Coordinates of C-alpha atoms in Angstrom, one line a residue:
M708 CA -53.8 -6.6 -42.2
K709 CA -55.9 -9.5 -40.8
I710 CA -55.8 -11.4 -37.5
I711 CA -55.0 -15.1 -38.1
S712 CA -54.5 -16.0 -34.4
T713 CA -55.5 -14.6 -31.0
N714 CA -53.2 -15.7 -28.2
I715 CA -53.1 -15.5 -24.4
A716 CA -50.8 -16.9 -21.7
Q717 CA -51.1 -18.5 -18.3
P718 CA -48.3 -17.7 -15.8
T719 CA -45.2 -19.8 -16.4
K720 CA -42.3 -20.0 -14.0
F721 CA -38.6 -20.6 -14.7
L722 CA -35.3 -20.1 -12.8
W723 CA -33.0 -17.3 -13.9
N724 CA -29.7 -16.8 -12.1
G725 CA -31.0 -18.7 -9.1
K726 CA -34.2 -16.6 -9.0
E727 CA -37.7 -17.8 -9.8
I728 CA -39.2 -15.7 -12.6
T729 CA -42.9 -15.6 -13.7
T730 CA -43.6 -14.7 -17.3
G731 CA -46.5 -14.3 -19.7
I732 CA -44.5 -14.8 -22.8
Y733 CA -45.6 -18.4 -23.4
K734 CA -48.8 -17.5 -25.3
K735 CA -51.0 -20.1 -27.0
P736 CA -53.8 -19.6 -29.6
T737 CA -57.3 -19.4 -28.4
D738 CA -60.5 -20.7 -30.1
T739 CA -62.6 -17.7 -28.9
P740 CA -62.4 -13.9 -29.3
I741 CA -60.3 -12.0 -26.9
F742 CA -61.1 -8.8 -25.2
L743 CA -58.8 -5.8 -25.5
G744 CA -58.9 -3.7 -22.3
K745 CA -57.3 -0.4 -21.6
E746 CA -54.5 -1.9 -19.6
D747 CA -54.2 -5.5 -21.0
V748 CA -55.9 -8.3 -22.8
K749 CA -58.5 -9.9 -20.6
G750 CA -57.3 -13.3 -19.2
D751 CA -53.7 -12.8 -20.3
E752 CA -50.8 -13.1 -17.9
V753 CA -48.9 -9.8 -17.4
S754 CA -46.2 -10.6 -14.8
D755 CA -44.1 -7.5 -14.7
R756 CA -46.2 -4.4 -15.3
K757 CA -43.1 -2.1 -15.2
V758 CA -42.3 -3.3 -18.8
H759 CA -45.5 -5.0 -20.0
G760 CA -49.2 -4.1 -20.1
G761 CA -50.5 -0.7 -19.2
E762 CA -51.9 2.1 -21.3
F763 CA -49.3 2.2 -24.0
K764 CA -48.6 -1.6 -24.1
A765 CA -52.1 -3.0 -23.7
C766 CA -51.8 -5.5 -26.5
Y767 CA -48.8 -6.8 -28.6
L768 CA -49.0 -7.5 -32.4
F769 CA -46.6 -9.6 -34.4
S770 CA -46.5 -10.3 -38.1
A771 CA -47.3 -13.8 -39.4
N772 CA -45.1 -12.9 -42.3
Q773 CA -42.0 -13.1 -40.1
Y774 CA -42.6 -16.6 -38.8
P775 CA -40.7 -18.4 -41.6
Y776 CA -37.6 -16.3 -40.7
W777 CA -37.7 -17.5 -37.1
K778 CA -38.7 -21.0 -37.9
D779 CA -35.6 -21.4 -40.1
L780 CA -33.3 -20.2 -37.3
Y781 CA -34.9 -22.3 -34.6
P782 CA -36.5 -25.3 -36.3
H783 CA -36.2 -27.5 -33.2
L784 CA -38.8 -25.4 -31.2
D785 CA -42.4 -26.3 -30.9
W786 CA -43.9 -23.7 -33.2
T787 CA -47.4 -22.3 -32.8
F788 CA -48.8 -18.8 -33.2
G789 CA -48.0 -16.8 -30.1
M790 CA -44.4 -18.0 -30.1
L791 CA -43.1 -14.5 -30.3
G792 CA -45.2 -13.5 -27.3
E793 CA -47.8 -11.7 -29.3
N794 CA -51.5 -11.4 -28.4
L795 CA -52.4 -11.0 -32.1
T796 CA -50.7 -12.7 -34.9
V797 CA -51.4 -10.5 -37.9
E798 CA -51.1 -11.4 -41.6
G799 CA -49.7 -8.6 -43.7
L800 CA -48.4 -6.5 -40.8
D801 CA -45.4 -4.5 -42.0
E802 CA -43.5 -2.4 -39.5
R803 CA -42.3 -0.1 -42.3
Q804 CA -46.0 0.8 -42.9
L805 CA -47.1 1.2 -39.3
F806 CA -46.6 4.7 -38.0
I807 CA -46.5 5.9 -34.4
G808 CA -50.0 7.3 -33.7
D809 CA -51.8 5.4 -36.4
T810 CA -55.3 4.6 -35.3
Y811 CA -57.2 1.5 -36.5
K812 CA -60.7 0.0 -36.0
L813 CA -60.2 -3.6 -35.1
G814 CA -63.2 -5.8 -34.4
N815 CA -65.2 -3.9 -31.8
S816 CA -62.2 -2.0 -30.6
L817 CA -60.2 1.0 -31.6
V818 CA -56.4 0.8 -31.2
Q819 CA -53.5 3.2 -31.7
I820 CA -49.9 2.1 -32.7
T821 CA -47.5 3.2 -29.9
Q822 CA -44.1 1.5 -29.9
P823 CA -41.9 -1.5 -30.9
R824 CA -41.2 -4.4 -28.8
E825 CA -37.7 -4.6 -27.3
P826 CA -36.4 -8.1 -26.5
C827 CA -35.5 -9.2 -23.0
F828 CA -34.0 -12.1 -21.1
K829 CA -37.4 -13.9 -20.9
F830 CA -37.5 -13.9 -24.7
A831 CA -34.0 -15.4 -24.7
H832 CA -35.0 -18.0 -22.2
K833 CA -38.0 -19.1 -24.3
F834 CA -35.8 -19.5 -27.4
G835 CA -33.0 -21.1 -25.4
S836 CA -30.4 -18.7 -26.7
D837 CA -28.9 -15.4 -25.8
T838 CA -28.0 -14.9 -29.5
V839 CA -31.7 -14.5 -30.3
L840 CA -31.7 -11.0 -28.7
Q841 CA -29.2 -9.6 -31.2
Q842 CA -30.8 -11.5 -34.0
F843 CA -34.1 -9.9 -33.1
I844 CA -32.5 -6.4 -33.1
T845 CA -30.6 -7.0 -36.3
H846 CA -33.6 -8.4 -38.2
G847 CA -35.5 -5.2 -37.3
Y848 CA -39.1 -6.5 -37.5
S849 CA -40.2 -6.0 -33.9
G850 CA -43.9 -6.2 -34.0
A851 CA -45.9 -3.3 -32.3
Y852 CA -47.7 -2.5 -29.1
V853 CA -51.0 -0.7 -29.2
K854 CA -53.0 1.6 -26.9
V855 CA -56.6 0.7 -26.7
L856 CA -58.7 3.8 -27.3
K857 CA -62.0 1.8 -27.3
E858 CA -62.3 -1.5 -25.5
G859 CA -63.8 -4.4 -27.4
D860 CA -63.6 -8.0 -28.6
V861 CA -61.4 -9.1 -31.5
K862 CA -61.3 -12.4 -33.3
V863 CA -59.6 -14.4 -36.0
G864 CA -60.6 -12.9 -39.4
D865 CA -60.9 -9.3 -38.1
T866 CA -59.1 -6.8 -40.3
F867 CA -57.4 -3.5 -39.5
E868 CA -59.3 -0.5 -40.9
L869 CA -57.1 2.7 -40.8
Q870 CA -59.0 5.5 -39.2
E871 CA -56.3 8.1 -38.9
R872 CA -52.6 8.3 -39.8
G873 CA -50.2 9.5 -37.2
K874 CA -49.2 13.0 -37.9
D875 CA -45.5 14.1 -38.3
S876 CA -44.5 10.6 -37.3
I877 CA -42.0 7.8 -38.1
S878 CA -42.6 4.1 -38.6
I879 CA -42.3 1.3 -36.0
F880 CA -39.4 0.0 -38.1
Q881 CA -37.6 3.4 -38.0
L882 CA -38.2 3.8 -34.2
F883 CA -36.8 0.3 -33.6
Q884 CA -33.7 1.1 -35.6
L885 CA -33.4 4.5 -33.8
L886 CA -33.3 2.8 -30.4
Y887 CA -30.3 0.7 -31.3
A888 CA -28.4 2.9 -33.7
E889 CA -25.0 4.1 -32.7
H890 CA -25.7 7.5 -34.3
K891 CA -29.2 8.7 -33.6
N892 CA -31.4 10.5 -36.1
I893 CA -32.1 13.8 -34.3
M894 CA -34.9 14.8 -36.7
H895 CA -36.8 11.6 -35.9
I896 CA -36.3 12.2 -32.2
D897 CA -37.7 15.7 -32.5
L898 CA -40.8 14.4 -34.3
L899 CA -41.5 11.9 -31.6
L900 CA -41.1 14.3 -28.7
D901 CA -44.3 15.9 -29.8
N902 CA -46.2 12.6 -30.5
D903 CA -48.9 11.9 -27.9
A904 CA -48.9 8.2 -28.8
L905 CA -45.7 7.7 -26.8
P906 CA -45.5 7.6 -23.0
K907 CA -43.6 10.3 -21.2
R908 CA -40.9 8.0 -19.9
F909 CA -40.2 6.9 -23.5
K910 CA -39.9 10.5 -24.6
K911 CA -37.5 11.1 -21.6
R912 CA -35.4 8.3 -23.0
L913 CA -35.4 9.8 -26.4
K914 CA -34.3 13.2 -25.0
F915 CA -31.3 11.4 -23.4
F916 CA -30.4 10.0 -26.8
A917 CA -30.4 13.5 -28.3
Q918 CA -28.0 14.9 -25.7

């Protein structure tokens, strides 16, 4: 896996149901390295910290390999890397091969795979379609959030060097499927309840699924 674009956003406002909303989803490529901090990417807009940023969502990765799929669906949009709201556009990222708890050396930083991205109304607004939410869920390739274990700069061309595989874990792809499946895989839930790479509130949600 290799970084082919580093992306950050300035705050952007739009009206939603009569209310002014500020978002950081409109990310654009940078021509300099970006700094991965423990809570966010330095200089990147994080408008709603209840659902973005923080220890377990410090940085969002998305696969460059999935761009052709989305461009075919929405050819009228102004396509640049960062379009899916990611800080790092990564060549070769495969959610089926990324496991919760995997640790990677990346540039000067050390990151841990934590959870998939779940689409929201801001994503729908950016694409100009409510249909995109279900398309994102059905397609299944969600990208991944990471926890920053060691802060540091990353840049285009940096590669992911696996340091440690998450133990007794499931893949990002499997977890994303689990979140939206009508019938939940209880074995997968049980594995994740013991995984320190997930935040407590996420585990609480998984426990609810298992009831």
